[in-house]
Amino acid sequence: MSAILKYLKEHNNQITDTLFRLTKAESPSHTKALVDECGNILREEYERLVGGSVEKIEKGEVGNQYKFTYGTGDEEGQILVIGHMDTVWDVGALPIKQEGDLLYGPGVFDMKGGLTITLWALKALKETGAQLSRKIIFLVTSDEEIGSIHSKEIILAEAKKSSVVFVPESSIGPDGAVKTERKGAAQFLMKVEGISGHAGINAWDGASAIEELAHQILDLKKLANREEGISVNIGVVNGGTRGNVIAKEAFAEIDVRITKKAQVEKITEAILNRPVFINGTNVEVLGEIDRYPLERTEAVIQLYEELKGIASAHGYDLEEGASGGASDGNFTSGIGIPTIDGLGPLGDGAHSEQEHVDLSNLPYRSALLAEIIQKYANK
Ligand SMILES: [Zn+2]
């Protein structure tokens, strides 16, 4: 057993305490005061366990964010770990309870478990005297669950200085597979304008915006391609005013998911430049790619292979998987920095009432992160 895993196994109770503390500090994305409170606890834990420099990034609308720097190594080619402390849960919506080795609670898996194993990974690197020739940056944001509008900039700025990005977001399945692929996402708003009129009197001279929208929806669906991993969902439509009036306006919200950066341009082009099916109507589309896919590149495969090796030395089999959902890892992968996601604890039920973490495997997941950090910090 590695010194790091041994150290973490001996401290499993303390690791669990950290997770309890962070989970009890409920932090719904929209309640700044509570996210700030959770941030204070995170900072306390970092200072108590790890030490090193702490930069607080004050935010007005969302919770304050933190950039923790560990080690005295080079900034050039730094190692970046990103996480978020906000959750999708309103206060009190989900009780915190422990059943055997499983801890249930709001955000425990997504992703206070990931924050916990990162704190303890750094602690273990420190306590075992691991040599690191590059700086480690642990960046914790506060609005991932609501689109990362207030953190995208700093994530990209830090990623640009980094050689690799680790994302301890929730893992997949009972054995905690890591995510080597995440879809990218784009959102569009379509506005159709027609010519209104009386449904009876002007039956043949109006131009129905709703009818045009119906054509558009079916045509948009043709852009989806299951083999290539491109999906198109029209999730919201509205339009018209009365049953006996030819609709002057209609709207649709379109969500597109892609798996390869190379697909972005073509699909964006096709959605923004629409053919028109009904004379007299006008179609306008606004929107753009929101997050590039987290792509399973050669560098990501290599990262995965190395993680698999570390896991195997600990007696675990580590699988890889893909996720349809996006994370902040999509941003870093989008600018070409090798990024691996799903490094969080074993557990299940993110965003559901079954959300939980397996406490007995926290040392293993923390050691996995610590050892891959150590490896890349000395490359
Ligand atoms: Zn998350």
Tab-separated table of C-alpha atoms and ligand atoms in Angstrom:
chain	number	residue	atom	x	y	z
A	1	MET	CA	0.000	0.000	0.000
A	2	SER	CA	1.324	3.453	-0.872
A	3	ALA	CA	2.225	5.829	1.955
A	4	ILE	CA	-0.503	8.168	0.709
A	5	LEU	CA	-3.265	5.569	0.825
A	6	LYS	CA	-2.056	4.317	4.203
A	7	TYR	CA	-2.165	7.839	5.611
A	8	LEU	CA	-5.665	8.435	4.222
A	9	LYS	CA	-7.004	5.115	5.487
A	10	GLU	CA	-5.766	6.005	8.971
A	11	HIS	CA	-7.703	9.263	8.720
A	12	ASN	CA	-10.979	8.026	7.292
A	13	ASN	CA	-12.936	9.365	10.288
A	14	GLN	CA	-11.478	12.825	9.866
A	15	ILE	CA	-12.146	12.758	6.130
A	16	THR	CA	-15.759	11.879	6.918
A	17	ASP	CA	-15.907	14.787	9.392
A	18	THR	CA	-14.849	17.195	6.645
A	19	LEU	CA	-17.577	15.872	4.369
A	20	PHE	CA	-20.180	16.225	7.138
A	21	ARG	CA	-19.121	19.810	7.809
A	22	LEU	CA	-19.332	20.791	4.153
A	23	THR	CA	-22.646	19.014	3.597
A	24	LYS	CA	-24.271	20.583	6.662
A	25	ALA	CA	-23.376	23.996	5.267
A	26	GLU	CA	-26.195	23.860	2.727
A	27	SER	CA	-25.444	26.039	-0.277
A	28	PRO	CA	-28.123	26.435	-2.932
A	29	SER	CA	-26.644	28.336	-5.893
A	30	HIS	CA	-29.084	31.246	-5.644
A	31	THR	CA	-28.576	31.994	-1.938
A	32	LYS	CA	-25.320	33.902	-1.783
A	33	ALA	CA	-25.218	34.193	2.026
A	34	LEU	CA	-25.376	30.420	2.428
A	35	VAL	CA	-22.854	29.672	-0.300
A	36	ASP	CA	-20.546	32.205	1.384
A	37	GLU	CA	-21.006	30.364	4.669
A	38	CYS	CA	-20.048	27.101	2.996
A	39	GLY	CA	-17.046	28.891	1.492
A	40	ASN	CA	-15.938	29.996	4.962
A	41	ILE	CA	-15.993	26.402	6.126
A	42	LEU	CA	-14.117	25.236	3.066
A	43	ARG	CA	-11.486	27.869	3.695
A	44	GLU	CA	-11.210	26.894	7.374
A	45	GLU	CA	-10.751	23.273	6.394
A	46	TYR	CA	-8.117	24.186	3.818
A	47	GLU	CA	-6.187	26.319	6.290
A	48	ARG	CA	-6.463	23.738	9.050
A	49	LEU	CA	-5.503	20.759	6.894
A	50	VAL	CA	-3.271	22.061	4.130
A	51	GLY	CA	-2.171	25.678	4.525
A	52	GLY	CA	-0.661	27.668	1.679
A	53	SER	CA	-2.025	30.699	-0.039
A	54	VAL	CA	-5.737	31.480	-0.129
A	55	GLU	CA	-7.225	33.972	-2.537
A	56	LYS	CA	-10.840	34.919	-1.998
A	57	ILE	CA	-12.614	36.066	-5.121
A	58	GLU	CA	-15.458	38.312	-4.003
A	59	LYS	CA	-18.675	38.010	-5.971
A	60	GLY	CA	-21.757	40.190	-5.858
A	61	GLU	CA	-24.596	37.982	-7.052
A	62	VAL	CA	-23.324	34.512	-6.282
A	63	GLY	CA	-21.175	33.051	-3.529
A	64	ASN	CA	-17.550	34.121	-3.158
A	65	GLN	CA	-15.048	31.852	-4.828
A	66	TYR	CA	-11.659	30.570	-3.755
A	67	LYS	CA	-8.319	29.944	-5.322
A	68	PHE	CA	-6.127	27.810	-3.090
A	69	THR	CA	-2.478	27.432	-4.063
A	70	TYR	CA	-0.403	24.591	-2.723
A	71	GLY	CA	3.310	24.020	-3.086
A	72	THR	CA	6.249	26.146	-4.133
A	73	GLY	CA	6.757	24.652	-7.572
A	74	ASP	CA	6.484	26.355	-10.935
A	75	GLU	CA	3.388	28.206	-11.995
A	76	GLU	CA	4.201	27.329	-15.608
A	77	GLY	CA	2.366	24.115	-16.346
A	78	GLN	CA	0.582	24.183	-12.990
A	79	ILE	CA	-1.851	21.436	-12.011
A	80	LEU	CA	-5.463	22.588	-11.767
A	81	VAL	CA	-8.222	20.972	-9.734
A	82	ILE	CA	-11.652	22.558	-10.134
A	83	GLY	CA	-14.754	22.120	-8.030
A	84	HIS	CA	-17.930	23.917	-7.036
A	85	MET	CA	-19.600	24.294	-3.672
A	86	ASP	CA	-23.089	25.275	-4.794
A	87	THR	CA	-25.824	22.628	-4.932
A	88	VAL	CA	-29.211	22.241	-6.614
A	89	TRP	CA	-30.965	21.803	-3.254
A	90	ASP	CA	-33.079	24.347	-1.404
A	91	VAL	CA	-32.357	24.470	2.305
A	92	GLY	CA	-33.985	21.593	4.178
A	93	ALA	CA	-35.237	19.916	0.999
A	94	LEU	CA	-33.107	16.852	1.563
A	95	PRO	CA	-32.277	15.511	5.036
A	96	ILE	CA	-28.727	14.499	5.916
A	97	LYS	CA	-28.605	10.922	7.140
A	98	GLN	CA	-26.091	8.128	7.488
A	99	GLU	CA	-26.994	4.498	6.823
A	100	GLY	CA	-24.043	2.224	7.407
A	101	ASP	CA	-21.263	3.470	5.154
A	102	LEU	CA	-23.559	5.630	3.061
A	103	LEU	CA	-23.995	9.324	3.712
A	104	TYR	CA	-27.088	10.898	2.151
A	105	GLY	CA	-27.524	14.634	1.834
A	106	PRO	CA	-27.788	17.703	-0.387
A	107	GLY	CA	-24.732	18.005	-2.612
A	108	VAL	CA	-22.889	15.245	-0.777
A	109	PHE	CA	-22.047	13.571	-4.105
A	110	ASP	CA	-22.257	16.646	-6.348
A	111	MET	CA	-19.828	17.735	-5.230
A	112	LYS	CA	-18.939	18.206	-1.600
A	113	GLY	CA	-17.497	14.711	-1.669
A	114	GLY	CA	-15.178	15.886	-4.445
A	115	LEU	CA	-14.132	18.956	-2.443
A	116	THR	CA	-13.475	16.719	0.554
A	117	ILE	CA	-11.254	14.260	-1.273
A	118	THR	CA	-9.300	17.125	-2.831
A	119	LEU	CA	-8.620	18.740	0.554
A	120	TRP	CA	-7.479	15.395	1.884
A	121	ALA	CA	-5.446	14.568	-1.211
A	122	LEU	CA	-3.455	17.767	-0.638
A	123	LYS	CA	-3.223	16.999	3.074
A	124	ALA	CA	-1.848	13.520	2.301
A	125	LEU	CA	0.691	14.928	-0.185
A	126	LYS	CA	1.820	17.321	2.518
A	127	GLU	CA	1.986	14.777	5.341
A	128	THR	CA	3.861	12.210	3.289
A	129	GLY	CA	6.383	14.828	2.146
A	130	ALA	CA	5.627	14.360	-1.553
A	131	GLN	CA	7.906	16.388	-3.824
A	132	LEU	CA	5.995	18.509	-6.332
A	133	SER	CA	7.830	20.503	-8.957
A	134	ARG	CA	4.720	22.325	-10.146
A	135	LYS	CA	2.199	24.403	-8.241
A	136	ILE	CA	-1.187	22.910	-7.472
A	137	ILE	CA	-4.209	25.198	-7.849
A	138	PHE	CA	-7.500	24.184	-6.271
A	139	LEU	CA	-10.164	26.502	-7.675
A	140	VAL	CA	-13.598	26.345	-6.080
A	141	THR	CA	-16.490	28.181	-7.691
A	142	SER	CA	-20.041	28.885	-6.581
A	143	ASP	CA	-22.349	28.813	-9.609
A	144	GLU	CA	-21.684	25.610	-11.541
A	145	GLU	CA	-25.245	24.400	-11.126
A	146	ILE	CA	-26.592	27.569	-12.712
A	147	GLY	CA	-24.284	27.781	-15.707
A	148	SER	CA	-20.969	29.120	-14.314
A	149	ILE	CA	-21.582	32.600	-15.723
A	150	HIS	CA	-19.710	34.147	-12.808
A	151	SER	CA	-16.783	31.740	-12.900
A	152	LYS	CA	-16.113	30.884	-16.530
A	153	GLU	CA	-13.533	33.639	-16.860
A	154	ILE	CA	-11.373	32.580	-13.924
A	155	ILE	CA	-11.671	28.915	-14.870
A	156	LEU	CA	-10.358	29.688	-18.345
A	157	ALA	CA	-7.641	32.009	-17.022
A	158	GLU	CA	-6.331	29.333	-14.668
A	159	ALA	CA	-6.710	26.560	-17.218
A	160	LYS	CA	-4.549	28.454	-19.714
A	161	LYS	CA	-1.646	28.276	-17.244
A	162	SER	CA	-2.208	24.590	-16.551
A	163	SER	CA	-0.793	21.422	-18.051
A	164	VAL	CA	-3.688	19.284	-16.908
A	165	VAL	CA	-7.091	19.685	-15.209
A	166	PHE	CA	-8.653	17.297	-12.725
A	167	VAL	CA	-12.366	17.538	-11.952
A	168	PRO	CA	-13.546	15.608	-8.866
A	169	GLU	CA	-17.211	15.782	-9.910
A	170	SER	CA	-19.462	12.805	-9.243
A	171	SER	CA	-18.247	9.514	-10.687
A	172	ILE	CA	-20.285	6.961	-12.656
A	173	GLY	CA	-21.746	3.700	-11.427
A	174	PRO	CA	-21.047	1.528	-8.410
A	175	ASP	CA	-17.295	1.332	-9.057
A	176	GLY	CA	-16.783	5.040	-9.616
A	177	ALA	CA	-15.842	5.162	-13.300
A	178	VAL	CA	-14.203	8.429	-14.342
A	179	LYS	CA	-15.573	10.598	-17.117
A	180	THR	CA	-13.362	10.795	-20.184
A	181	GLU	CA	-16.097	12.316	-22.318
A	182	ARG	CA	-18.842	14.845	-21.735
A	183	LYS	CA	-21.150	16.301	-24.269
A	184	GLY	CA	-20.936	19.932	-25.201
A	185	ALA	CA	-24.075	22.034	-25.060
A	186	ALA	CA	-25.560	24.904	-27.029
A	187	GLN	CA	-28.808	26.752	-26.448
A	188	PHE	CA	-30.785	28.716	-28.996
A	189	LEU	CA	-33.937	30.771	-29.009
A	190	MET	CA	-36.012	30.776	-32.166
A	191	LYS	CA	-38.462	33.552	-32.922
A	192	VAL	CA	-40.912	33.183	-35.803
A	193	GLU	CA	-42.910	36.115	-37.074
A	194	GLY	CA	-45.944	35.635	-39.271
A	195	ILE	CA	-48.889	37.624	-40.569
A	196	SER	CA	-51.908	37.542	-38.307
A	197	GLY	CA	-55.492	37.600	-39.382
A	198	HIS	CA	-58.982	36.309	-38.668
A	199	ALA	CA	-58.987	32.514	-38.729
A	200	GLY	CA	-62.140	32.510	-40.867
A	201	ILE	CA	-62.100	35.717	-42.896
A	202	ASN	CA	-58.357	35.737	-43.684
A	203	ALA	CA	-57.922	31.968	-43.724
A	204	TRP	CA	-55.876	32.049	-46.928
A	205	ASP	CA	-53.982	35.347	-46.638
A	206	GLY	CA	-52.385	35.086	-43.211
A	207	ALA	CA	-49.089	33.354	-42.527
A	208	SER	CA	-49.135	31.377	-39.320
A	209	ALA	CA	-46.035	31.656	-37.170
A	210	ILE	CA	-47.082	28.459	-35.378
A	211	GLU	CA	-47.324	26.496	-38.580
A	212	GLU	CA	-43.895	27.717	-39.630
A	213	LEU	CA	-42.536	26.763	-36.210
A	214	ALA	CA	-43.952	23.259	-36.641
A	215	HIS	CA	-41.974	22.889	-39.897
A	216	GLN	CA	-38.899	24.284	-38.184
A	217	ILE	CA	-39.124	21.783	-35.332
A	218	LEU	CA	-39.282	18.799	-37.644
A	219	ASP	CA	-36.476	20.195	-39.776
A	220	LEU	CA	-34.285	20.892	-36.728
A	221	LYS	CA	-34.711	17.305	-35.578
A	222	LYS	CA	-33.037	16.202	-38.830
A	223	LEU	CA	-29.787	17.705	-37.510
A	224	ALA	CA	-29.649	15.094	-34.758
A	225	ASN	CA	-27.387	12.128	-35.393
A	226	ARG	CA	-27.258	9.304	-32.916
A	227	GLU	CA	-24.049	7.702	-34.263
A	228	GLU	CA	-22.188	10.990	-34.176
A	229	GLY	CA	-23.546	11.838	-30.738
A	230	ILE	CA	-25.476	14.943	-31.802
A	231	SER	CA	-28.865	15.453	-30.174
A	232	VAL	CA	-31.403	18.233	-30.646
A	233	ASN	CA	-34.209	18.936	-28.211
A	234	ILE	CA	-36.917	21.535	-28.602
A	235	GLY	CA	-37.902	21.815	-24.972
A	236	VAL	CA	-40.167	24.850	-24.902
A	237	VAL	CA	-42.548	26.263	-27.476
A	238	ASN	CA	-45.106	29.003	-27.259
A	239	GLY	CA	-46.934	31.335	-29.539
A	240	GLY	CA	-50.260	32.647	-30.708
A	241	THR	CA	-52.934	34.498	-28.793
A	242	ARG	CA	-56.396	33.032	-29.551
A	243	GLY	CA	-57.788	29.960	-31.233
A	244	ASN	CA	-59.500	32.109	-33.879
A	245	VAL	CA	-56.450	34.236	-34.724
A	246	ILE	CA	-53.695	33.288	-37.162
A	247	ALA	CA	-50.593	33.386	-34.989
A	248	LYS	CA	-48.344	36.387	-35.478
A	249	GLU	CA	-45.541	35.105	-33.235
A	250	ALA	CA	-44.137	31.814	-32.040
A	251	PHE	CA	-41.030	30.905	-30.059
A	252	ALA	CA	-38.987	27.803	-29.369
A	253	GLU	CA	-36.091	26.972	-27.088
A	254	ILE	CA	-33.601	24.602	-28.631
A	255	ASP	CA	-30.957	22.578	-26.800
A	256	VAL	CA	-28.181	20.924	-28.805
A	257	ARG	CA	-25.641	18.425	-27.461
A	258	ILE	CA	-22.470	17.443	-29.273
A	259	THR	CA	-19.490	15.190	-28.571
A	260	LYS	CA	-16.785	16.730	-30.761
A	261	LYS	CA	-15.511	20.260	-31.020
A	262	ALA	CA	-15.319	19.804	-34.789
A	263	GLN	CA	-19.125	19.468	-34.944
A	264	VAL	CA	-19.775	22.874	-33.430
A	265	GLU	CA	-19.362	25.105	-36.457
A	266	LYS	CA	-21.497	23.095	-38.836
A	267	ILE	CA	-24.411	22.648	-36.470
A	268	THR	CA	-24.347	26.243	-35.254
A	269	GLU	CA	-24.399	27.407	-38.846
A	270	ALA	CA	-27.360	25.156	-39.663
A	271	ILE	CA	-29.371	26.389	-36.702
A	272	LEU	CA	-28.663	30.080	-37.149
A	273	ASN	CA	-29.377	30.110	-40.889
A	274	ARG	CA	-32.826	28.570	-41.270
A	275	PRO	CA	-34.698	27.900	-44.464
A	276	VAL	CA	-38.219	29.328	-44.432
A	277	PHE	CA	-41.116	26.998	-45.249
A	278	ILE	CA	-44.139	29.296	-45.294
A	279	ASN	CA	-44.184	32.440	-47.417
A	280	GLY	CA	-44.694	35.574	-45.390
A	281	THR	CA	-43.033	34.289	-42.238
A	282	ASN	CA	-39.656	35.304	-40.903
A	283	VAL	CA	-37.399	33.157	-38.724
A	284	GLU	CA	-34.740	34.526	-36.400
A	285	VAL	CA	-32.455	32.439	-34.206
A	286	LEU	CA	-30.187	33.648	-31.421
A	287	GLY	CA	-27.728	31.613	-29.440
A	288	GLU	CA	-24.361	29.931	-29.466
A	289	ILE	CA	-22.295	27.132	-28.068
A	290	ASP	CA	-22.358	27.325	-24.290
A	291	ARG	CA	-19.867	24.598	-23.457
A	292	TYR	CA	-17.560	22.741	-25.775
A	293	PRO	CA	-17.496	18.981	-25.325
A	294	LEU	CA	-15.030	17.375	-22.989
A	295	GLU	CA	-13.324	15.353	-25.652
A	296	ARG	CA	-11.744	11.969	-25.261
A	297	THR	CA	-8.439	12.971	-26.827
A	298	GLU	CA	-5.164	10.999	-26.826
A	299	ALA	CA	-3.985	12.990	-23.809
A	300	VAL	CA	-7.203	12.134	-21.942
A	301	ILE	CA	-6.833	8.448	-22.753
A	302	GLN	CA	-3.290	8.560	-21.413
A	303	LEU	CA	-4.517	10.258	-18.234
A	304	TYR	CA	-7.115	7.561	-17.817
A	305	GLU	CA	-4.531	4.793	-18.329
A	306	GLU	CA	-2.358	6.298	-15.635
A	307	LEU	CA	-5.289	6.575	-13.240
A	308	LYS	CA	-6.186	2.991	-13.976
A	309	GLY	CA	-2.659	1.964	-13.042
A	310	ILE	CA	-2.840	3.807	-9.727
A	311	ALA	CA	-6.268	2.327	-8.948
A	312	SER	CA	-5.053	-1.145	-9.779
A	313	ALA	CA	-2.087	-0.757	-7.404
A	314	HIS	CA	-4.705	-0.003	-4.732
A	315	GLY	CA	-6.646	-3.139	-5.644
A	316	TYR	CA	-9.409	-1.397	-7.612
A	317	ASP	CA	-10.531	-1.657	-11.182
A	318	LEU	CA	-11.128	1.775	-12.699
A	319	GLU	CA	-13.433	2.099	-15.677
A	320	GLU	CA	-14.169	5.099	-17.858
A	321	GLY	CA	-17.489	6.433	-19.108
A	322	ALA	CA	-19.256	9.272	-20.867
A	323	SER	CA	-21.785	11.766	-19.564
A	324	GLY	CA	-24.491	13.632	-21.430
A	325	GLY	CA	-24.298	16.460	-18.896
A	326	ALA	CA	-21.747	19.253	-18.983
A	327	SER	CA	-19.440	20.451	-16.212
A	328	ASP	CA	-16.783	23.123	-15.799
A	329	GLY	CA	-14.393	20.553	-17.273
A	330	ASN	CA	-16.003	21.291	-20.641
A	331	PHE	CA	-14.546	24.815	-20.538
A	332	THR	CA	-11.003	23.635	-19.883
A	333	SER	CA	-11.179	20.847	-22.439
A	334	GLY	CA	-12.664	23.337	-24.911
A	335	ILE	CA	-9.424	25.342	-24.917
A	336	GLY	CA	-7.368	22.208	-25.386
A	337	ILE	CA	-6.152	21.444	-21.857
A	338	PRO	CA	-6.257	17.691	-21.110
A	339	THR	CA	-9.113	17.292	-18.631
A	340	ILE	CA	-10.430	14.279	-16.799
A	341	ASP	CA	-13.688	14.370	-14.872
A	342	GLY	CA	-15.693	12.186	-12.514
A	343	LEU	CA	-12.806	11.802	-10.073
A	344	GLY	CA	-15.131	12.272	-7.118
A	345	PRO	CA	-16.042	9.649	-4.527
A	346	LEU	CA	-18.032	6.492	-5.092
A	347	GLY	CA	-21.725	7.189	-4.721
A	348	ASP	CA	-24.821	7.838	-6.728
A	349	GLY	CA	-27.920	9.947	-7.207
A	350	ALA	CA	-26.609	13.411	-8.093
A	351	HIS	CA	-29.546	15.865	-8.253
A	352	SER	CA	-31.911	13.161	-6.917
A	353	GLU	CA	-33.289	12.323	-3.484
A	354	GLN	CA	-31.027	9.276	-3.423
A	355	GLU	CA	-27.894	11.390	-3.549
A	356	HIS	CA	-25.229	9.688	-1.433
A	357	VAL	CA	-21.535	8.948	-1.001
A	358	ASP	CA	-19.844	5.753	0.103
A	359	LEU	CA	-17.727	6.843	3.087
A	360	SER	CA	-15.621	3.680	3.204
A	361	ASN	CA	-14.023	4.421	-0.153
A	362	LEU	CA	-13.137	8.063	0.498
A	363	PRO	CA	-9.460	7.202	1.246
A	364	TYR	CA	-9.142	5.304	-2.035
A	365	ARG	CA	-10.603	8.127	-4.135
A	366	SER	CA	-8.575	10.712	-2.302
A	367	ALA	CA	-5.386	8.679	-2.835
A	368	LEU	CA	-6.228	8.266	-6.512
A	369	LEU	CA	-6.401	12.048	-6.905
A	370	ALA	CA	-3.306	12.665	-4.764
A	371	GLU	CA	-1.192	10.219	-6.721
A	372	ILE	CA	-2.223	11.432	-10.153
A	373	ILE	CA	-1.512	15.007	-9.013
A	374	GLN	CA	1.901	13.890	-7.780
A	375	LYS	CA	2.644	12.179	-11.065
A	376	TYR	CA	1.717	15.163	-13.242
A	377	ALA	CA	3.341	17.655	-10.890
A	378	ASN	CA	6.651	15.973	-11.630
A	379	LYS	CA	6.341	15.398	-15.356
B	1	ZN	ZN	-21.373	19.179	-9.958
